[in-house]
């Protein structure tokens, strides 16, 4: 149990376009989902925390208008990178909280903006 | 603000050696500490989770210890194998509030030479 999926696993888009990444908890309900960004050979940086049915809480320095997060149901959260630019290229990982102190991670999405 | 540091940043050992990875954190008010493994371009695999009240956890050839008061954790890998080659990340979860964030360390890139 406690499986989290992400879609797509890889995406290449042109500069100026928007890209949506989905994060799903497949076999449990997640009241909280987290979005992380990982630069090459770097650690994971928390971008935002989203709770089902409410606005996401963004970490300092993360542009909420740039990275739109929607947590419409207890099993789905989406991250939309708006007007993507090459500097947005990165590995994006989500996690889903099954209980207050448990998080399960998705396999990640590699975004490349050309 | 919690900061998590891992030493060394990179480590190369011959197959069969025992090794220790280190993780330190600045704020001892943690709920738990987790060690993860990440293969290149992949998501995270949870290895061991230590609750703040525990001193160590063991799984197969892996042993993780926690000294909460000094802000340190170690991951001991016995009889290393080439398949252990990966990046190892530690992460701490704060002890406060309903939505607990994971703060990740800087990672240790391990290469086990056959």
GROMACS .gro file of C-alpha atoms in nm:
model
  228
    1UNK     CA    1   0.000   0.000   0.000
    2UNK     CA    2   0.087   0.371   0.000
    3UNK     CA    3   0.174   0.409  -0.368
    4UNK     CA    4   0.212   0.752  -0.524
    5UNK     CA    5   0.229   0.806  -0.898
    6UNK     CA    6   0.330   1.103  -1.109
    7UNK     CA    7   0.245   1.181  -1.466
    8UNK     CA    8   0.418   1.244  -1.692
    9UNK     CA    9   0.753   1.096  -1.597
   10UNK     CA   10   0.927   1.311  -1.856
   11UNK     CA   11   0.816   1.618  -2.046
   12UNK     CA   12   0.986   1.849  -2.291
   13UNK     CA   13   0.821   2.177  -2.371
   14UNK     CA   14   0.902   2.500  -2.548
   15UNK     CA   15   0.976   2.818  -2.363
   16UNK     CA   16   0.662   3.017  -2.289
   17UNK     CA   17   0.426   2.722  -2.269
   18UNK     CA   18   0.265   2.582  -1.955
   19UNK     CA   19   0.309   2.230  -1.826
   20UNK     CA   20   0.091   2.037  -1.584
   21UNK     CA   21   0.225   1.758  -1.362
   22UNK     CA   22  -0.011   1.525  -1.179
   23UNK     CA   23   0.049   1.354  -0.848
   24UNK     CA   24  -0.186   1.076  -0.740
   25UNK     CA   25  -0.212   0.865  -0.429
   26UNK     CA   26  -0.330   0.533  -0.569
   27UNK     CA   27  -0.442   0.338  -0.267
   28UNK     CA   28  -0.496   0.590   0.009
   29UNK     CA   29  -0.644   0.931   0.070
   30UNK     CA   30  -0.394   1.210   0.113
   31UNK     CA   31  -0.510   1.518   0.295
   32UNK     CA   32  -0.174   1.680   0.238
   33UNK     CA   33   0.057   1.670  -0.061
   34UNK     CA   34   0.400   1.821  -0.096
   35UNK     CA   35   0.587   1.939  -0.405
   36UNK     CA   36   0.965   1.934  -0.422
   37UNK     CA   37   1.215   2.049  -0.678
   38UNK     CA   38   1.556   1.897  -0.728
   39UNK     CA   39   1.835   2.055  -0.927
   40UNK     CA   40   2.105   1.831  -1.078
   41UNK     CA   41   2.322   1.676  -0.808
   42UNK     CA   42   2.142   1.874  -0.542
   43UNK     CA   43   1.904   1.786  -0.265
   44UNK     CA   44   1.527   1.821  -0.264
   45UNK     CA   45   1.387   2.165  -0.199
   46UNK     CA   46   1.031   2.190  -0.070
   47UNK     CA   47   0.829   2.422  -0.292
   48UNK     CA   48   0.483   2.408  -0.139
   49UNK     CA   49   0.242   2.219   0.079
   50UNK     CA   50  -0.112   2.165  -0.043
   51UNK     CA   51  -0.414   2.058   0.154
   52UNK     CA   52  -0.724   1.923  -0.013
   53UNK     CA   53  -0.975   2.195  -0.084
   54UNK     CA   54  -0.762   2.487   0.027
   55UNK     CA   55  -0.488   2.707  -0.112
   56UNK     CA   56  -0.134   2.582  -0.113
   57UNK     CA   57   0.125   2.718   0.124
   58UNK     CA   58   0.439   2.817  -0.063
   59UNK     CA   59   0.791   2.823   0.075
   60UNK     CA   60   0.982   3.144   0.080
   61UNK     CA   61   1.119   3.235  -0.261
   62UNK     CA   62   0.876   3.019  -0.460
   63UNK     CA   63   0.653   3.217  -0.694
   64UNK     CA   64   0.295   3.105  -0.647
   65UNK     CA   65   0.185   3.260  -0.977
   66UNK     CA   66   0.458   3.069  -1.153
   67UNK     CA   67   0.394   2.734  -0.991
   68UNK     CA   68   0.020   2.683  -0.962
   69UNK     CA   69  -0.087   2.404  -0.730
   70UNK     CA   70  -0.433   2.256  -0.718
   71UNK     CA   71  -0.539   1.987  -0.472
   72UNK     CA   72  -0.891   1.917  -0.593
   73UNK     CA   73  -0.943   1.577  -0.435
   74UNK     CA   74  -0.796   1.353  -0.168
   75UNK     CA   75  -0.607   1.156  -0.430
   76UNK     CA   76  -0.491   1.418  -0.680
   77UNK     CA   77  -0.274   1.725  -0.672
   78UNK     CA   78  -0.146   1.908  -0.978
   79UNK     CA   79   0.149   2.140  -1.029
   80UNK     CA   80   0.132   2.370  -1.330
   81UNK     CA   81   0.449   2.547  -1.437
   82UNK     CA   82   0.321   2.855  -1.617
   83UNK     CA   83   0.509   3.027  -1.898
   84UNK     CA   84   0.798   2.787  -1.853
   85UNK     CA   85   1.154   2.900  -1.919
   86UNK     CA   86   1.478   2.701  -1.943
   87UNK     CA   87   1.564   2.784  -1.581
   88UNK     CA   88   1.250   2.594  -1.477
   89UNK     CA   89   1.404   2.275  -1.611
   90UNK     CA   90   1.437   2.045  -1.314
   91UNK     CA   91   1.324   1.722  -1.150
   92UNK     CA   92   0.993   1.767  -0.969
   93UNK     CA   93   0.889   1.518  -0.700
   94UNK     CA   94   0.566   1.505  -0.507
   95UNK     CA   95   0.483   1.328  -0.184
   96UNK     CA   96   0.152   1.243  -0.025
   97UNK     CA   97   0.077   1.233   0.344
   98UNK     CA   98  -0.127   0.939   0.462
   99UNK     CA   99  -0.116   1.045   0.823
  100UNK     CA  100   0.024   1.349   0.995
  101UNK     CA  101   0.374   1.209   1.017
  102UNK     CA  102   0.389   0.985   0.710
  103UNK     CA  103   0.488   1.084   0.358
  104UNK     CA  104   0.515   0.868   0.049
  105UNK     CA  105   0.703   0.986  -0.256
  106UNK     CA  106   0.622   0.974  -0.623
  107UNK     CA  107   0.879   0.868  -0.886
  108UNK     CA  108   0.939   1.222  -1.007
  109UNK     CA  109   0.890   1.417  -1.330
  110UNK     CA  110   1.180   1.539  -1.541
  111UNK     CA  111   1.092   1.873  -1.701
  112UNK     CA  112   1.306   2.011  -1.980
  113UNK     CA  113   1.223   2.351  -2.124
  114UNK     CA  114   1.386   2.429  -2.458
  115UNK     CA  115   1.526   2.742   1.067
  116UNK     CA  116   1.617   2.376   1.040
  117UNK     CA  117   1.928   2.299   0.836
  118UNK     CA  118   2.041   1.948   0.751
  119UNK     CA  119   2.394   1.868   0.641
  120UNK     CA  120   2.546   1.544   0.520
  121UNK     CA  121   2.910   1.447   0.523
  122UNK     CA  122   3.082   1.338   0.309
  123UNK     CA  123   2.930   1.478  -0.009
  124UNK     CA  124   3.077   1.191  -0.207
  125UNK     CA  125   3.235   0.861  -0.114
  126UNK     CA  126   3.402   0.587  -0.316
  127UNK     CA  127   3.482   0.253  -0.155
  128UNK     CA  128   3.582  -0.094  -0.275
  129UNK     CA  129   3.325  -0.368  -0.257
  130UNK     CA  130   3.297  -0.540   0.080
  131UNK     CA  131   3.389  -0.242   0.295
  132UNK     CA  132   3.176  -0.122   0.583
  133UNK     CA  133   3.097   0.247   0.568
  134UNK     CA  134   2.928   0.526   0.762
  135UNK     CA  135   2.733   0.820   0.628
  136UNK     CA  136   2.673   1.118   0.851
  137UNK     CA  137   2.379   1.354   0.888
  138UNK     CA  138   2.355   1.653   1.119
  139UNK     CA  139   2.066   1.887   1.190
  140UNK     CA  140   2.053   2.219   1.371
  141UNK     CA  141   1.717   2.201   1.548
  142UNK     CA  142   1.674   1.903   1.779
  143UNK     CA  143   1.294   1.943   1.794
  144UNK     CA  144   1.226   1.671   1.541
  145UNK     CA  145   0.951   1.411   1.520
  146UNK     CA  146   1.146   1.164   1.313
  147UNK     CA  147   1.443   1.123   1.083
  148UNK     CA  148   1.444   0.923   0.765
  149UNK     CA  149   1.714   0.790   0.536
  150UNK     CA  150   1.638   0.760   0.166
  151UNK     CA  151   1.814   0.620  -0.134
  152UNK     CA  152   1.791   0.784  -0.476
  153UNK     CA  153   1.917   0.627  -0.796
  154UNK     CA  154   2.007   0.860  -1.085
  155UNK     CA  155   1.698   1.018  -1.240
  156UNK     CA  156   1.466   0.830  -1.008
  157UNK     CA  157   1.246   0.902  -0.710
  158UNK     CA  158   1.316   0.826  -0.348
  159UNK     CA  159   1.321   0.490  -0.175
  160UNK     CA  160   1.274   0.503   0.200
  161UNK     CA  161   1.536   0.294   0.379
  162UNK     CA  162   1.490   0.354   0.749
  163UNK     CA  163   1.276   0.577   0.968
  164UNK     CA  164   1.374   0.656   1.325
  165UNK     CA  165   1.124   0.813   1.558
  166UNK     CA  166   1.260   1.081   1.790
  167UNK     CA  167   1.220   0.849   2.088
  168UNK     CA  168   1.431   0.577   1.925
  169UNK     CA  169   1.807   0.538   1.916
  170UNK     CA  170   1.845   0.316   1.612
  171UNK     CA  171   1.677   0.112   1.343
  172UNK     CA  172   1.810  -0.182   1.146
  173UNK     CA  173   1.716  -0.333   0.814
  174UNK     CA  174   1.937  -0.602   0.667
  175UNK     CA  175   2.284  -0.459   0.614
  176UNK     CA  176   2.170  -0.110   0.711
  177UNK     CA  177   2.172   0.040   1.056
  178UNK     CA  178   2.071   0.396   1.134
  179UNK     CA  179   2.134   0.566   1.465
  180UNK     CA  180   1.995   0.886   1.606
  181UNK     CA  181   2.135   1.116   1.874
  182UNK     CA  182   1.866   1.378   1.893
  183UNK     CA  183   2.030   1.593   2.159
  184UNK     CA  184   2.346   1.638   1.956
  185UNK     CA  185   2.161   1.667   1.627
  186UNK     CA  186   2.327   1.373   1.457
  187UNK     CA  187   2.238   1.056   1.274
  188UNK     CA  188   2.454   0.796   1.105
  189UNK     CA  189   2.375   0.536   0.843
  190UNK     CA  190   2.597   0.231   0.863
  191UNK     CA  191   2.619   0.005   0.560
  192UNK     CA  192   2.783  -0.330   0.617
  193UNK     CA  193   2.964  -0.531   0.351
  194UNK     CA  194   2.896  -0.281   0.075
  195UNK     CA  195   2.802  -0.400  -0.274
  196UNK     CA  196   2.812  -0.230  -0.615
  197UNK     CA  197   2.432  -0.227  -0.606
  198UNK     CA  198   2.451   0.007  -0.308
  199UNK     CA  199   2.583   0.280  -0.535
  200UNK     CA  200   2.335   0.569  -0.520
  201UNK     CA  201   2.276   0.902  -0.351
  202UNK     CA  202   2.173   0.875   0.013
  203UNK     CA  203   1.960   1.148   0.163
  204UNK     CA  204   1.858   1.204   0.520
  205UNK     CA  205   1.552   1.410   0.605
  206UNK     CA  206   1.408   1.536   0.930
  207UNK     CA  207   1.046   1.603   1.010
  208UNK     CA  208   0.970   1.882   1.253
  209UNK     CA  209   0.768   1.827   1.565
  210UNK     CA  210   0.498   2.089   1.547
  211UNK     CA  211   0.167   2.141   1.378
  212UNK     CA  212  -0.060   1.925   1.173
  213UNK     CA  213   0.137   1.956   0.852
  214UNK     CA  214   0.493   1.848   0.906
  215UNK     CA  215   0.747   1.921   0.641
  216UNK     CA  216   1.049   1.715   0.559
  217UNK     CA  217   1.376   1.903   0.540
  218UNK     CA  218   1.632   1.719   0.333
  219UNK     CA  219   2.005   1.704   0.372
  220UNK     CA  220   2.255   1.775   0.101
  221UNK     CA  221   2.306   1.409   0.017
  222UNK     CA  222   2.601   1.171  -0.007
  223UNK     CA  223   2.686   1.020  -0.344
  224UNK     CA  224   2.815   0.669  -0.283
  225UNK     CA  225   3.009   0.466  -0.538
  226UNK     CA  226   3.099   0.107  -0.451
  227UNK     CA  227   3.369  -0.025  -0.681
  228UNK     CA  228   3.356  -0.392  -0.781
   0.00000   0.00000   0.00000
